[in-house]
Coordinates of C-alpha atoms in Angstrom, one line a residue:
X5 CA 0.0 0.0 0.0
X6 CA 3.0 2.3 0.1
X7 CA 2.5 3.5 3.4
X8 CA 5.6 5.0 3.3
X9 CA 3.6 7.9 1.3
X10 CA -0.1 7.3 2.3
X11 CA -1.0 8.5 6.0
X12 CA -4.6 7.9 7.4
X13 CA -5.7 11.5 9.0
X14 CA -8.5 9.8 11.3
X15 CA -10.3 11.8 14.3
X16 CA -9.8 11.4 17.7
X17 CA -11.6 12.1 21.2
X18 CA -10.9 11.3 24.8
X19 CA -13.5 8.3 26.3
X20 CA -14.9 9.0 30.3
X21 CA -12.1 6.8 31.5
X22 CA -9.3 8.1 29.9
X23 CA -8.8 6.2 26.2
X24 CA -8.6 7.3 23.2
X25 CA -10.7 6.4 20.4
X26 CA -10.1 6.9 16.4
X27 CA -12.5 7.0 14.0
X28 CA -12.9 4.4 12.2
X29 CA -13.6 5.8 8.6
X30 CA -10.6 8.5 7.9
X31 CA -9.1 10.6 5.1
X32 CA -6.4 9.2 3.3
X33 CA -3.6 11.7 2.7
X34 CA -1.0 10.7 -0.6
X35 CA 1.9 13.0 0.4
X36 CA 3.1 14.5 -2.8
X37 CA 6.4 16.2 -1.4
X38 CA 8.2 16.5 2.0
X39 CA 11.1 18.2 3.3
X40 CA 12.9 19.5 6.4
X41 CA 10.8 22.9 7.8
X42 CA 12.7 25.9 7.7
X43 CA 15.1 27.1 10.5
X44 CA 13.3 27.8 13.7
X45 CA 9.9 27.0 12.3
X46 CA 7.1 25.5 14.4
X47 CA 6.9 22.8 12.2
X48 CA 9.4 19.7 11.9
X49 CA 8.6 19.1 8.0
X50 CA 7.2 20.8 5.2
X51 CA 4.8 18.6 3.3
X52 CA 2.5 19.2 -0.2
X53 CA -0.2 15.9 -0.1
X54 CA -3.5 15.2 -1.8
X55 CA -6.1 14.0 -0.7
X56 CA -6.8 10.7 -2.5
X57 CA -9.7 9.0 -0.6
X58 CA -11.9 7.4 2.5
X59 CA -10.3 4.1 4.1
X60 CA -12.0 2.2 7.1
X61 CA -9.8 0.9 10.0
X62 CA -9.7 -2.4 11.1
X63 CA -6.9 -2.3 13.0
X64 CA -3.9 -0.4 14.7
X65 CA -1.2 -2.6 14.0
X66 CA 1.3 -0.8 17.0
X67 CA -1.0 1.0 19.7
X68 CA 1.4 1.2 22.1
X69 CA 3.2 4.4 19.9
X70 CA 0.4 6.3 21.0
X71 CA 1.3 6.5 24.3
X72 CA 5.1 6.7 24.1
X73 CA 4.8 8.6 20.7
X74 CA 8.1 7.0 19.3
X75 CA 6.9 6.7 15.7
X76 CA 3.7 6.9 13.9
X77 CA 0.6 4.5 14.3
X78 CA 0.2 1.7 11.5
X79 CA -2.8 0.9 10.5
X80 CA -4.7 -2.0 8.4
X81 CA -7.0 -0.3 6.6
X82 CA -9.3 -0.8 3.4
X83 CA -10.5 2.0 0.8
X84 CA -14.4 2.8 1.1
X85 CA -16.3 3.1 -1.6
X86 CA -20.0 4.7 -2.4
X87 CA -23.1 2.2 -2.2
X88 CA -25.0 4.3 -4.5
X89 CA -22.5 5.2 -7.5
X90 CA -25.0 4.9 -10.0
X91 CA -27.6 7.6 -8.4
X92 CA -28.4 10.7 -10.0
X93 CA -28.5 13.5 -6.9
X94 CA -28.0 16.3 -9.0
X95 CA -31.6 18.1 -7.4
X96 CA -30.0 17.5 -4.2
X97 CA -26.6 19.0 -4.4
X98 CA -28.5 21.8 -5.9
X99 CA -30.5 22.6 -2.7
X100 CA -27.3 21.9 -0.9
X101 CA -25.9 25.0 -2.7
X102 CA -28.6 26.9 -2.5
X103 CA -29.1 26.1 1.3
X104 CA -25.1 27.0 2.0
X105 CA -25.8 30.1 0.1
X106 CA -28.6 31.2 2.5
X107 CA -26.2 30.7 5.4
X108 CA -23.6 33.0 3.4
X109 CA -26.9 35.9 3.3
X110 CA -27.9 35.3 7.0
X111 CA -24.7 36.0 8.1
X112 CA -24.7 38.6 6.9
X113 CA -27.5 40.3 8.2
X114 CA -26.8 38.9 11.5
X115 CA -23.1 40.6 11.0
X116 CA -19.7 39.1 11.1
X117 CA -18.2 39.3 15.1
X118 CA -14.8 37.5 14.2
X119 CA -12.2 39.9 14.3
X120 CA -9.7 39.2 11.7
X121 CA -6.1 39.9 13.5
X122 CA -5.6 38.1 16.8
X123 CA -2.4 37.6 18.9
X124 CA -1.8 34.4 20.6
X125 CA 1.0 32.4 21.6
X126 CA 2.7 28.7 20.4
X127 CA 3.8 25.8 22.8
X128 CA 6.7 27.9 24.1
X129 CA 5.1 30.8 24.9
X130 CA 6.4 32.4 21.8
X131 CA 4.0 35.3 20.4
X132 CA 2.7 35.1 16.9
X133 CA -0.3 37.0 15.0
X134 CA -3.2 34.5 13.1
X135 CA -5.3 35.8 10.4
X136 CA -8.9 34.5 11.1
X137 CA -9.3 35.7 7.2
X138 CA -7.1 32.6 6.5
X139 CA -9.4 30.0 7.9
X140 CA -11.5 28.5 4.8
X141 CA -15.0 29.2 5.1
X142 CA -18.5 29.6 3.1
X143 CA -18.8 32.7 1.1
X144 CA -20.1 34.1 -2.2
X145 CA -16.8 33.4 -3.6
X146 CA -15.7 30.3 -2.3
X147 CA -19.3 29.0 -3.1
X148 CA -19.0 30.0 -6.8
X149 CA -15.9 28.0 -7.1
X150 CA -17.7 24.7 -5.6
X151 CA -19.3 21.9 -6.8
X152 CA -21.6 19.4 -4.6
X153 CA -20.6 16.4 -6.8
X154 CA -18.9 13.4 -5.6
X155 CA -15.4 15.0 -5.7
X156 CA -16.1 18.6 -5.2
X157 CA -18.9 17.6 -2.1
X158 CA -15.8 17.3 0.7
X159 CA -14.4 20.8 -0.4
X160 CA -17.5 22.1 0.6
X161 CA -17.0 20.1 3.9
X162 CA -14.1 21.8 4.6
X163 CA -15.7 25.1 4.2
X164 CA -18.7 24.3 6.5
X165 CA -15.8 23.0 9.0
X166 CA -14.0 26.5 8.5
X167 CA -17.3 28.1 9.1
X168 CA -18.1 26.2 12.5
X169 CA -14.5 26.9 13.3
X170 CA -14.7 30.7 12.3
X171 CA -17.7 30.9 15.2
X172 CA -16.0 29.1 17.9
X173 CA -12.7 31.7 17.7
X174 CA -15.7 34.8 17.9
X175 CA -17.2 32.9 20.6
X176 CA -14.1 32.8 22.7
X177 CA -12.6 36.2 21.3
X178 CA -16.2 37.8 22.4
X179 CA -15.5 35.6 25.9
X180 CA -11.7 37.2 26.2
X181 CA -13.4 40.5 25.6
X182 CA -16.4 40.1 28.5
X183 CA -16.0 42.7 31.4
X184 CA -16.2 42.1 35.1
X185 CA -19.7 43.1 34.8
X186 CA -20.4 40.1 31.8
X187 CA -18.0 38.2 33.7
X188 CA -21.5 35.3 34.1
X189 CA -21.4 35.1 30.2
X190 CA -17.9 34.0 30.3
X191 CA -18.8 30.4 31.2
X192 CA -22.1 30.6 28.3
X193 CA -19.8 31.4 25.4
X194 CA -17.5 29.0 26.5
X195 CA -20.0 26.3 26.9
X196 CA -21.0 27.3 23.3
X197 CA -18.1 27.1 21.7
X198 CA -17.8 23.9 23.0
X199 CA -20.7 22.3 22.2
X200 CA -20.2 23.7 18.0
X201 CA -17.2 22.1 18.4
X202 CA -18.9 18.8 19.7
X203 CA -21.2 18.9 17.1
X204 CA -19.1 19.4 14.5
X205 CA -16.9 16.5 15.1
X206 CA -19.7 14.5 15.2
X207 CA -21.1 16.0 12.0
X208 CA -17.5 15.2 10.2
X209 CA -17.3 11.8 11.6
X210 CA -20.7 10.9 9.9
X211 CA -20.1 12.7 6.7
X212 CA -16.4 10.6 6.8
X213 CA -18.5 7.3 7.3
X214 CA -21.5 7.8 5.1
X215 CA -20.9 5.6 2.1
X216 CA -23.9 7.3 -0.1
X217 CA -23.5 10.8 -1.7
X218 CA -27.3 11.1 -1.0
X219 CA -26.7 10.9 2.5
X220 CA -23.8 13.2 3.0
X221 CA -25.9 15.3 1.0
X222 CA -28.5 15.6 3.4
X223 CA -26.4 15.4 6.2
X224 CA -24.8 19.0 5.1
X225 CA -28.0 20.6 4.1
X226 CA -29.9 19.6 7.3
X227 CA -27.1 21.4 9.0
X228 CA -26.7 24.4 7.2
X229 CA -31.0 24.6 7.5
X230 CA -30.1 24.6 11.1
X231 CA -27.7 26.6 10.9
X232 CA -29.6 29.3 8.7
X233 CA -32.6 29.2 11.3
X234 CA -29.9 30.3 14.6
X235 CA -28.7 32.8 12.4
X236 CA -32.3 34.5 11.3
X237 CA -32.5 34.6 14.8
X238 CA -29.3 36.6 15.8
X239 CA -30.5 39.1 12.8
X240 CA -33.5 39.4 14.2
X241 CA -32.1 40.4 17.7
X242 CA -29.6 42.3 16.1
X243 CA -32.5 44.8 14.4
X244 CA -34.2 44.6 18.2
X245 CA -31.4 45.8 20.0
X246 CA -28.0 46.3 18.2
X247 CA -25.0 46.3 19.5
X248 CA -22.4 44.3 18.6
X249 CA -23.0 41.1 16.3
X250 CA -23.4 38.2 18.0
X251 CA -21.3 34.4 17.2

């Protein structure tokens, strides 16, 4: 299988009593190029990959490299492949589009509250500036580009992902910015941000192991619907009472 240039990307969480489980559908990477990171980066190696396809664990073939983290997990693994190949969906990745695109408009009535620059810090402590602009995300533009087709549907994945992800940093950067007098909301935004992020892991994980188009399909737009009904909301408050936009 050439696993010296294939890695399995596959998500992770932490059980009750202190395991870790993987997923057990994951993306396969093909790595393309890698090389040695430049002098005093973050980041070990450099590395170009594609992603090729969907594989489905059936083993870990070294688990104890988890713990001691001397060299990377080896899987046995097979490539998934769609149940419904032959169906036309073309009516629903369509509505999908059209769906995503009301997200993009309700947004934007509801206002952005992610501010772009933000200064935070690496493992050591070391102080670096992140673009927020730079996380992938729905949009006008990025829509136009896409395709909810069987290769272009887990692009748009990636978007929604950078779109969850987009709200969780204006959750927390609206938490950071809380006064003494707000200081209660602190724990509510929090809580918030975690649950999006609890909900989109769980969204990816059954978008990952979905073997019909028809069904990611659904999946997506039953989110974005969702996701479109929260935000007529905040626009709705935001005409009430202003002030600034809400996450």
């Amino acid at each position: 299988n050439n696993g010296a240039s294939r890695v399995v990307m596959p998500r992770s969480h932490h059980t009750a009593d202190g395991h870790v489980q993987l997923s057990r559908v994951a993306a396969l990477f093909s790595l393309t190029d890698m090389s040695d990171g430049p002098p005093r980066s973050r980041h070990r190696y450099t590395c170009k990959h594609e992603v090729s396809g969907r594989v489905r664990i059936h083993g870990v073939l070294n688990p104890a490299a988890f713990s001691d983290a001397s060299t990377y997990l080896l899987v046995e693994c097979a490539e998934v492949s769609d149940t419904d190949a032959d169906a036309d969906c073309i009516a629903q990745e369509k509505a999908l589009l059209d769906d995503l695109r009301k997200v993009v408009s309700m947004r934007g009535r509801a206002g952005n509250p992610l501010r772009r620059w933000e200064l935070t810090h690496d493992a050591r402590g070391v102080p670096f500036v992140t673009d927020n602009d730079q996380i992938p995300h729905i949009s006008e533009e990025s829509l136009t580009r896409s395709s909810a087709d069987r290769d272009g549907f887990w692009r748009l994945a990636d978007l929604w992902q950078g779109h969850i992800e987009r709200r969780i940093v204006a959750l927390r950067q609206t938490k950071g910015r809380a006064s003494s007098e707000d200081a209660a909301l602190r724990p509510l935004l929090e809580g918030e941000a975690v649950t999006a992020g609890e909900e989109l892991a769980r969204l990816m994980d059954l978008l990952l192991a979905s073997d019909a188009h028809a069904e990611r399909l659904s999946l997506l737009q039953a989110a974005a619907d969702e996701e479109s009904r929260r935000l007529a909301a905040l626009a709705a408050l935001q005409v009430s009472f202003g002030g600034e936009p809400r996450a």
